[in-house]
Structures are given as structure tokens and as C-alpha cells.
């Protein structure tokens, strides 16, 4: 059974400067809840209750968010304002939280390798909290992927169809169609030109990884921008073993970009916050 989920949250969030100068991108609120809490709720819903953060300098408020604030609890105890804390209290009751720091931002692959000390030798989920995934009234994307892992026991990447003019922003897969939105991955390309893209299926920030990925990342040389790319390691894993791509059910918002963040804010306000 998978119990752990890794959250790489060490990135600089330069696209949100100056907001992210002294505040982590992951703490930017979508209406009233920080981005990272949506991801953690998705993880806990999927049964991955051991939450592991790979943080960096200036990200201390993430650790504080997933801890009790005694002063605040004391201040609002017995008042009508307690309801505003209910969602984070529920997360704290259900989950356990661990952290380690990525000292140099050498890419997503490197961030995941940094998390090895928290994961050990077991399969684990990965959530990039700046990719917000919502599936209102139905199971979340990570829960869908855990079910598939229990059936196939190999690494799984979440994918979605994207138009050709957007493909350059993503890692893109080629693979054999196994039906029911599943593909056996044969090739992966990071940020291809539209004419070089092997398909229209883009990888988004949800993964289940088997622990052999750590050794593979260790042997993966830096790729684009001198960063250690998870895509390169997954490509090796796909060639030597098995990686599945899964076209998930639900909506995804690119909250790492300003337009995606605004779109997500409007959606959450209209369809989630207003109906709570
Ligand atoms: P991004 O590519 O969105 O980078 O990283 P970023 O630094 O967060 O944002 P910009 O591009 O500067 O605006 C994708 C995910 O991988 C994590 C980020 O925190 C984000 O969740 N990441 C990336 C790390 O944890 N460490 C890294 O070295 C790189």
C-alpha cells in the first residue's frame, strides 16, 4: 500500500515576483486556502497520509501552516470564527508531516532525489501543488492513480490532452493505448516544439513512482537548463521497465502561471467556496 506523498515545494516561483520574494508560491491563496493545502487534501483523500515536503530557503511558512497555532486556537476558541479553521484542523488530524531541504534548486528530478531520505524504499505519490487538480463530487486525481497502482504496480504519470500551440510548455509522452485512458509509455520528450511532439498527451504534476526511480535519477545527467529532469529519469524507467500514463478525470489549472492562477481562483470561488 502507498502511504507517502512527496511535495517538491522548493522552486523560486519567479513568475509571481514580487509576491514570492519573501513568501512561498505554494502559500498563495486560492480564495481562502493556500495552494499547497489543496494538494495535501488530495493526497490525504487518496490515503497518502504521510506528507513529505522538499522545501528550500524562505519556505518556513509551509511548515508552520501544517502545525498548530496555539495563539490562534486560544484566541478563537468558543467563538463563531472556529469554523474558518475547520479545513486545516481536519488535515492536521489526519496527516503527518515531514520536511527536508533542497539546498540548491537543481530541478524537479533533483528535488525528488532529495526527498529519498523521507520516502525510503517504497512506492510513493508526488504532487506538484502548483498544478491544481479538482474533480468536484468525484474522487481526486491521486486517488484515481492509487487504484491503478494497486492494479499495475509500476510508475504512473498523469496526463491530459493539450492543443498543439501549448505543447511546448509540457513533458509529452508517446505510448501504446491500453484503453480506459491508460497508455504504456514508450517515449517522453520535455518541452518539444509542436512539430516534434510525439503526441498531444502532456504530463502534469501528479505521479506515482516506484523507488527504483531514486537510483535512476542518481544516474541521470543534467538536461535542459543544467537541471536534473524527472522526465529523463522516467524515460529510462519506461525503457527498462514500465511506466504508465493515465488520462485523468477532472480539471487541472496551471497555478504556476498568473493566468492559470486567476482562472483557478475564479473556478474555486464560483464552484467550491460559494457552495460551502
Ligand atoms: P517550476 O518549473 O514551476 O519552477 O517547478 P518554480 O521555480 O516553482 O517556478 P518559476 O518557473 O520560477 O515561476 C515545478 C515544481 O517543482 C518544484 C517547484 O517547487 C514546483 O512545485 N521544484 C522545481 C523544486 O522543488 N525544486 C527545483 O529545483 C525545481
Tab-separated table of C-alpha atoms and ligand atoms in Angstrom:
chain	number	residue	atom	x	y	z
A	1	UNK	CA	0.000	0.000	0.000
A	2	UNK	CA	1.215	3.507	-0.768
A	3	UNK	CA	1.305	5.698	2.329
A	4	UNK	CA	3.561	8.613	1.429
A	5	UNK	CA	3.291	11.597	-0.845
A	6	UNK	CA	6.172	13.886	-1.743
A	7	UNK	CA	5.610	17.596	-2.332
A	8	UNK	CA	8.534	19.328	-4.063
A	9	UNK	CA	7.997	22.929	-2.970
A	10	UNK	CA	11.499	24.334	-3.267
A	11	UNK	CA	11.101	26.260	-6.549
A	12	UNK	CA	11.568	30.030	-6.670
A	13	UNK	CA	8.187	30.913	-8.169
A	14	UNK	CA	9.763	33.692	-10.239
A	15	UNK	CA	6.621	34.111	-12.316
A	16	UNK	CA	4.870	35.505	-9.242
A	17	UNK	CA	7.501	38.044	-8.250
A	18	UNK	CA	7.372	40.301	-6.363
A	19	UNK	CA	4.675	38.374	-4.391
A	20	UNK	CA	7.036	35.424	-3.984
A	21	UNK	CA	10.075	37.441	-2.910
A	22	UNK	CA	9.668	36.534	0.741
A	23	UNK	CA	6.630	34.254	0.555
A	24	UNK	CA	6.458	30.762	-0.945
A	25	UNK	CA	4.422	30.418	-4.132
A	26	UNK	CA	2.707	27.425	-2.531
A	27	UNK	CA	1.233	29.674	0.176
A	28	UNK	CA	-0.531	31.968	-2.307
A	29	UNK	CA	-4.236	31.592	-1.527
A	30	UNK	CA	-6.877	30.412	-3.945
A	31	UNK	CA	-9.692	32.417	-2.332
A	32	UNK	CA	-9.083	31.486	1.340
A	33	UNK	CA	-6.867	28.394	1.192
A	34	UNK	CA	-3.195	28.185	0.250
A	35	UNK	CA	-2.384	26.297	-2.919
A	36	UNK	CA	-0.394	23.634	-1.097
A	37	UNK	CA	-3.345	22.750	1.161
A	38	UNK	CA	-5.433	21.747	-1.874
A	39	UNK	CA	-2.663	19.314	-2.838
A	40	UNK	CA	-2.337	17.931	0.690
A	41	UNK	CA	-6.113	17.410	0.899
A	42	UNK	CA	-5.965	15.489	-2.393
A	43	UNK	CA	-3.154	13.331	-1.014
A	44	UNK	CA	-4.976	12.548	2.231
A	45	UNK	CA	-8.175	11.766	0.353
A	46	UNK	CA	-6.156	9.203	-1.638
A	47	UNK	CA	-4.986	7.572	1.611
A	48	UNK	CA	-1.464	9.039	1.383
A	49	UNK	CA	-1.405	10.475	4.881
A	50	UNK	CA	2.356	10.733	5.355
A	51	UNK	CA	3.158	14.005	3.672
A	52	UNK	CA	6.788	14.787	2.855
A	53	UNK	CA	7.834	18.294	1.794
A	54	UNK	CA	11.047	19.090	-0.033
A	55	UNK	CA	11.355	22.737	0.872
A	56	UNK	CA	14.004	25.390	0.434
A	57	UNK	CA	15.133	28.620	1.999
A	58	UNK	CA	12.320	31.043	2.740
A	59	UNK	CA	9.665	28.331	2.840
A	60	UNK	CA	9.265	28.067	6.588
A	61	UNK	CA	5.644	29.232	6.488
A	62	UNK	CA	4.704	25.942	4.777
A	63	UNK	CA	5.922	24.016	7.833
A	64	UNK	CA	4.057	26.446	10.108
A	65	UNK	CA	0.859	26.038	8.119
A	66	UNK	CA	0.844	22.294	8.820
A	67	UNK	CA	1.252	22.751	12.564
A	68	UNK	CA	-0.958	24.031	15.368
A	69	UNK	CA	-1.031	27.753	16.024
A	70	UNK	CA	-1.690	27.771	19.776
A	71	UNK	CA	-2.178	31.508	19.974
A	72	UNK	CA	-4.774	31.461	17.213
A	73	UNK	CA	-6.540	28.398	18.651
A	74	UNK	CA	-6.686	30.109	22.042
A	75	UNK	CA	-7.873	33.387	20.544
A	76	UNK	CA	-10.851	31.987	18.652
A	77	UNK	CA	-11.795	29.022	20.884
A	78	UNK	CA	-15.544	29.014	21.512
A	79	UNK	CA	-16.233	31.852	19.035
A	80	UNK	CA	-18.095	31.743	15.717
A	81	UNK	CA	-14.755	32.042	13.937
A	82	UNK	CA	-13.691	28.473	14.715
A	83	UNK	CA	-15.349	27.311	11.506
A	84	UNK	CA	-12.666	29.077	9.480
A	85	UNK	CA	-10.065	26.696	10.864
A	86	UNK	CA	-12.045	23.509	10.236
A	87	UNK	CA	-10.408	22.516	6.926
A	88	UNK	CA	-6.835	22.842	8.190
A	89	UNK	CA	-7.714	21.188	11.520
A	90	UNK	CA	-9.050	18.204	9.586
A	91	UNK	CA	-5.822	17.995	7.560
A	92	UNK	CA	-3.725	18.161	10.748
A	93	UNK	CA	-5.815	15.443	12.415
A	94	UNK	CA	-5.454	13.044	9.516
A	95	UNK	CA	-1.922	13.640	8.242
A	96	UNK	CA	1.652	13.534	9.481
A	97	UNK	CA	4.172	15.967	8.055
A	98	UNK	CA	7.895	15.757	7.422
A	99	UNK	CA	10.348	18.056	5.697
A	100	UNK	CA	13.780	18.172	4.240
A	101	UNK	CA	15.506	20.981	2.379
A	102	UNK	CA	16.803	21.097	-1.161
A	103	UNK	CA	19.828	23.331	-0.761
A	104	UNK	CA	20.338	24.060	-4.442
A	105	UNK	CA	17.462	24.211	-6.918
A	106	UNK	CA	18.766	21.746	-9.467
A	107	UNK	CA	15.437	20.750	-10.936
A	108	UNK	CA	12.443	18.554	-10.196
A	109	UNK	CA	14.408	15.297	-10.557
A	110	UNK	CA	16.933	16.573	-8.026
A	111	UNK	CA	14.136	17.701	-5.674
A	112	UNK	CA	12.644	14.208	-5.759
A	113	UNK	CA	16.028	12.621	-5.080
A	114	UNK	CA	16.411	14.993	-2.129
A	115	UNK	CA	13.188	13.519	-0.748
A	116	UNK	CA	14.589	9.967	-0.730
A	117	UNK	CA	15.509	10.258	2.957
A	118	UNK	CA	11.833	10.796	3.777
A	119	UNK	CA	10.451	8.112	1.450
A	120	UNK	CA	12.835	5.159	1.740
A	121	UNK	CA	12.348	2.018	-0.308
A	122	UNK	CA	8.648	2.174	-1.128
A	123	UNK	CA	6.387	3.453	-3.885
A	124	UNK	CA	5.112	6.987	-3.297
A	125	UNK	CA	2.948	9.717	-4.761
A	126	UNK	CA	4.246	13.077	-5.980
A	127	UNK	CA	2.079	16.183	-6.130
A	128	UNK	CA	3.230	19.477	-7.621
A	129	UNK	CA	0.894	21.775	-5.784
A	130	UNK	CA	1.108	24.500	-8.407
A	131	UNK	CA	-0.849	22.120	-10.649
A	132	UNK	CA	-4.273	22.303	-9.044
A	133	UNK	CA	-6.416	19.257	-9.826
A	134	UNK	CA	-10.077	19.237	-8.893
A	135	UNK	CA	-12.721	16.645	-9.575
A	136	UNK	CA	-15.731	18.027	-7.801
A	137	UNK	CA	-18.095	15.425	-6.362
A	138	UNK	CA	-15.884	12.548	-7.502
A	139	UNK	CA	-12.550	11.083	-6.455
A	140	UNK	CA	-9.418	13.194	-6.806
A	141	UNK	CA	-6.682	12.523	-9.339
A	142	UNK	CA	-4.263	10.964	-6.825
A	143	UNK	CA	-6.992	8.604	-5.582
A	144	UNK	CA	-7.627	7.537	-9.188
A	145	UNK	CA	-3.905	6.886	-9.644
A	146	UNK	CA	-3.548	4.894	-6.409
A	147	UNK	CA	-6.243	2.497	-7.649
A	148	UNK	CA	-4.277	1.998	-10.862
A	149	UNK	CA	-1.031	1.492	-8.954
A	150	UNK	CA	-2.669	-1.227	-6.860
A	151	UNK	CA	-3.555	-2.982	-10.101
A	152	UNK	CA	-0.357	-2.468	-12.160
A	153	UNK	CA	2.419	-1.892	-9.554
A	154	UNK	CA	4.555	0.422	-11.665
A	155	UNK	CA	5.223	4.150	-12.008
A	156	UNK	CA	2.282	6.181	-13.306
A	157	UNK	CA	2.219	9.732	-14.667
A	158	UNK	CA	-0.947	11.798	-15.010
A	159	UNK	CA	-1.516	13.251	-18.469
A	160	UNK	CA	-4.015	15.426	-20.273
A	161	UNK	CA	-4.627	16.373	-23.885
A	162	UNK	CA	-3.321	19.820	-24.786
A	163	UNK	CA	-3.615	21.831	-28.019
A	164	UNK	CA	-0.530	21.955	-30.290
A	165	UNK	CA	0.214	25.619	-29.543
A	166	UNK	CA	0.548	24.814	-25.817
A	167	UNK	CA	2.574	21.610	-26.075
A	168	UNK	CA	5.934	23.366	-25.738
A	169	UNK	CA	5.220	24.022	-22.045
A	170	UNK	CA	4.999	20.342	-21.088
A	171	UNK	CA	6.648	16.939	-20.998
A	172	UNK	CA	4.924	14.869	-23.684
A	173	UNK	CA	4.529	11.089	-23.939
A	174	UNK	CA	4.239	8.555	-26.727
A	175	UNK	CA	2.801	5.178	-25.871
A	176	UNK	CA	0.658	2.203	-26.646
A	177	UNK	CA	-3.040	2.753	-25.931
A	178	UNK	CA	-4.220	0.164	-23.384
A	179	UNK	CA	-7.799	1.526	-23.246
A	180	UNK	CA	-9.623	3.287	-20.379
A	181	UNK	CA	-7.318	6.317	-20.604
A	182	UNK	CA	-4.156	4.251	-19.969
A	183	UNK	CA	-1.015	4.196	-22.129
A	184	UNK	CA	2.171	2.227	-21.779
A	185	UNK	CA	4.863	4.862	-22.195
A	186	UNK	CA	7.490	4.270	-24.896
A	187	UNK	CA	8.892	7.775	-25.191
A	188	UNK	CA	8.865	11.089	-23.329
A	189	UNK	CA	10.083	14.472	-24.505
A	190	UNK	CA	10.478	17.549	-22.325
A	191	UNK	CA	9.026	20.764	-23.807
A	192	UNK	CA	9.054	19.746	-27.523
A	193	UNK	CA	8.327	22.037	-30.443
A	194	UNK	CA	4.796	21.257	-31.755
A	195	UNK	CA	6.270	19.514	-34.825
A	196	UNK	CA	8.486	17.289	-32.631
A	197	UNK	CA	5.813	16.354	-30.072
A	198	UNK	CA	5.192	12.578	-30.102
A	199	UNK	CA	1.515	13.054	-29.100
A	200	UNK	CA	-0.855	15.618	-27.599
A	201	UNK	CA	-0.656	13.963	-24.162
A	202	UNK	CA	1.123	16.236	-21.704
A	203	UNK	CA	2.403	15.156	-18.310
A	204	UNK	CA	1.019	17.181	-15.403
A	205	UNK	CA	2.146	17.359	-11.789
A	206	UNK	CA	0.830	14.062	-10.401
A	207	UNK	CA	2.966	10.948	-10.293
A	208	UNK	CA	3.222	7.629	-8.551
A	209	UNK	CA	6.835	6.473	-8.573
A	210	UNK	CA	8.406	3.160	-7.664
A	211	UNK	CA	11.535	3.577	-5.508
A	212	UNK	CA	13.984	2.404	-8.201
A	213	UNK	CA	13.470	5.939	-9.573
A	214	UNK	CA	15.990	7.213	-6.987
A	215	UNK	CA	18.890	5.185	-8.446
A	216	UNK	CA	17.804	6.182	-11.936
A	217	UNK	CA	17.795	9.892	-11.026
A	218	UNK	CA	21.254	9.492	-9.444
A	219	UNK	CA	22.483	8.218	-12.830
A	220	UNK	CA	20.661	10.881	-14.861
A	221	UNK	CA	22.910	13.683	-16.121
A	222	UNK	CA	21.621	17.269	-16.018
A	223	UNK	CA	19.447	18.059	-19.046
A	224	UNK	CA	17.787	21.279	-20.168
A	225	UNK	CA	18.962	24.368	-18.196
A	226	UNK	CA	21.501	22.247	-16.294
A	227	UNK	CA	18.628	20.793	-14.218
A	228	UNK	CA	18.100	17.127	-13.435
A	229	UNK	CA	14.857	16.380	-15.218
A	230	UNK	CA	12.369	13.888	-13.843
A	231	UNK	CA	11.225	13.309	-17.433
A	232	UNK	CA	14.680	11.940	-18.369
A	233	UNK	CA	14.626	9.525	-15.416
A	234	UNK	CA	11.088	8.404	-16.237
A	235	UNK	CA	12.148	7.805	-19.823
A	236	UNK	CA	14.883	5.439	-18.592
A	237	UNK	CA	12.405	3.712	-16.290
A	238	UNK	CA	9.943	3.316	-19.175
A	239	UNK	CA	12.620	1.766	-21.386
A	240	UNK	CA	13.921	-0.661	-18.766
A	241	UNK	CA	10.676	-1.480	-17.003
A	242	UNK	CA	7.229	0.023	-17.171
A	243	UNK	CA	5.733	3.479	-16.855
A	244	UNK	CA	2.029	4.061	-17.446
A	245	UNK	CA	0.449	7.326	-18.485
A	246	UNK	CA	-3.084	7.992	-17.287
A	247	UNK	CA	-5.553	10.444	-18.761
A	248	UNK	CA	-7.197	11.518	-15.521
A	249	UNK	CA	-10.769	12.540	-14.799
A	250	UNK	CA	-11.099	16.100	-13.540
A	251	UNK	CA	-9.968	19.652	-14.112
A	252	UNK	CA	-6.405	20.921	-13.921
A	253	UNK	CA	-5.232	24.502	-13.549
A	254	UNK	CA	-1.664	25.689	-14.078
A	255	UNK	CA	-1.382	27.780	-10.937
A	256	UNK	CA	2.353	28.268	-11.553
A	257	UNK	CA	1.363	30.887	-14.156
A	258	UNK	CA	-0.580	34.067	-13.434
A	259	UNK	CA	-3.428	33.414	-15.955
A	260	UNK	CA	-3.871	29.824	-14.689
A	261	UNK	CA	-3.893	31.055	-11.113
A	262	UNK	CA	-6.620	33.614	-11.875
A	263	UNK	CA	-8.677	31.005	-13.749
A	264	UNK	CA	-8.384	28.647	-10.767
A	265	UNK	CA	-9.319	31.416	-8.336
A	266	UNK	CA	-12.494	32.183	-10.306
A	267	UNK	CA	-13.391	28.481	-10.534
A	268	UNK	CA	-12.839	27.843	-6.837
A	269	UNK	CA	-14.802	30.948	-5.883
A	270	UNK	CA	-17.762	30.046	-8.087
A	271	UNK	CA	-17.889	26.280	-7.716
A	272	UNK	CA	-16.358	25.440	-4.349
A	273	UNK	CA	-16.073	28.359	-1.944
A	274	UNK	CA	-19.532	29.824	-2.688
A	275	UNK	CA	-21.199	26.434	-2.259
A	276	UNK	CA	-19.549	25.505	1.060
B	1	LIG	P1	8.532	25.149	-11.765
B	1	LIG	O1	9.061	24.776	-13.073
B	1	LIG	O2	7.119	25.650	-11.697
B	1	LIG	O3	9.532	26.206	-11.118
B	1	LIG	O4	8.705	23.879	-10.800
B	1	LIG	P2	9.313	27.255	-9.972
B	1	LIG	O5	10.653	27.695	-9.517
B	1	LIG	O6	8.422	26.692	-8.890
B	1	LIG	O7	8.503	28.463	-10.641
B	1	LIG	P3	9.017	29.572	-11.695
B	1	LIG	O8	9.168	28.861	-13.008
B	1	LIG	O9	10.305	30.144	-11.172
B	1	LIG	O10	7.906	30.597	-11.712
B	1	LIG	C1	7.758	22.824	-10.803
B	1	LIG	C2	7.668	22.253	-9.399
B	1	LIG	O11	8.904	21.673	-8.991
B	1	LIG	C3	9.381	22.248	-7.799
B	1	LIG	C4	8.667	23.587	-7.690
B	1	LIG	O12	8.540	23.983	-6.337
B	1	LIG	C5	7.317	23.285	-8.352
B	1	LIG	O13	6.418	22.671	-7.453
B	1	LIG	N1	10.861	22.368	-7.883
B	1	LIG	C6	11.440	22.760	-9.057
B	1	LIG	C7	11.636	22.072	-6.789
B	1	LIG	O14	11.116	21.706	-5.706
B	1	LIG	N2	12.997	22.158	-6.902
B	1	LIG	C8	13.603	22.542	-8.055
B	1	LIG	O15	14.850	22.587	-8.092
B	1	LIG	C9	12.812	22.860	-9.151
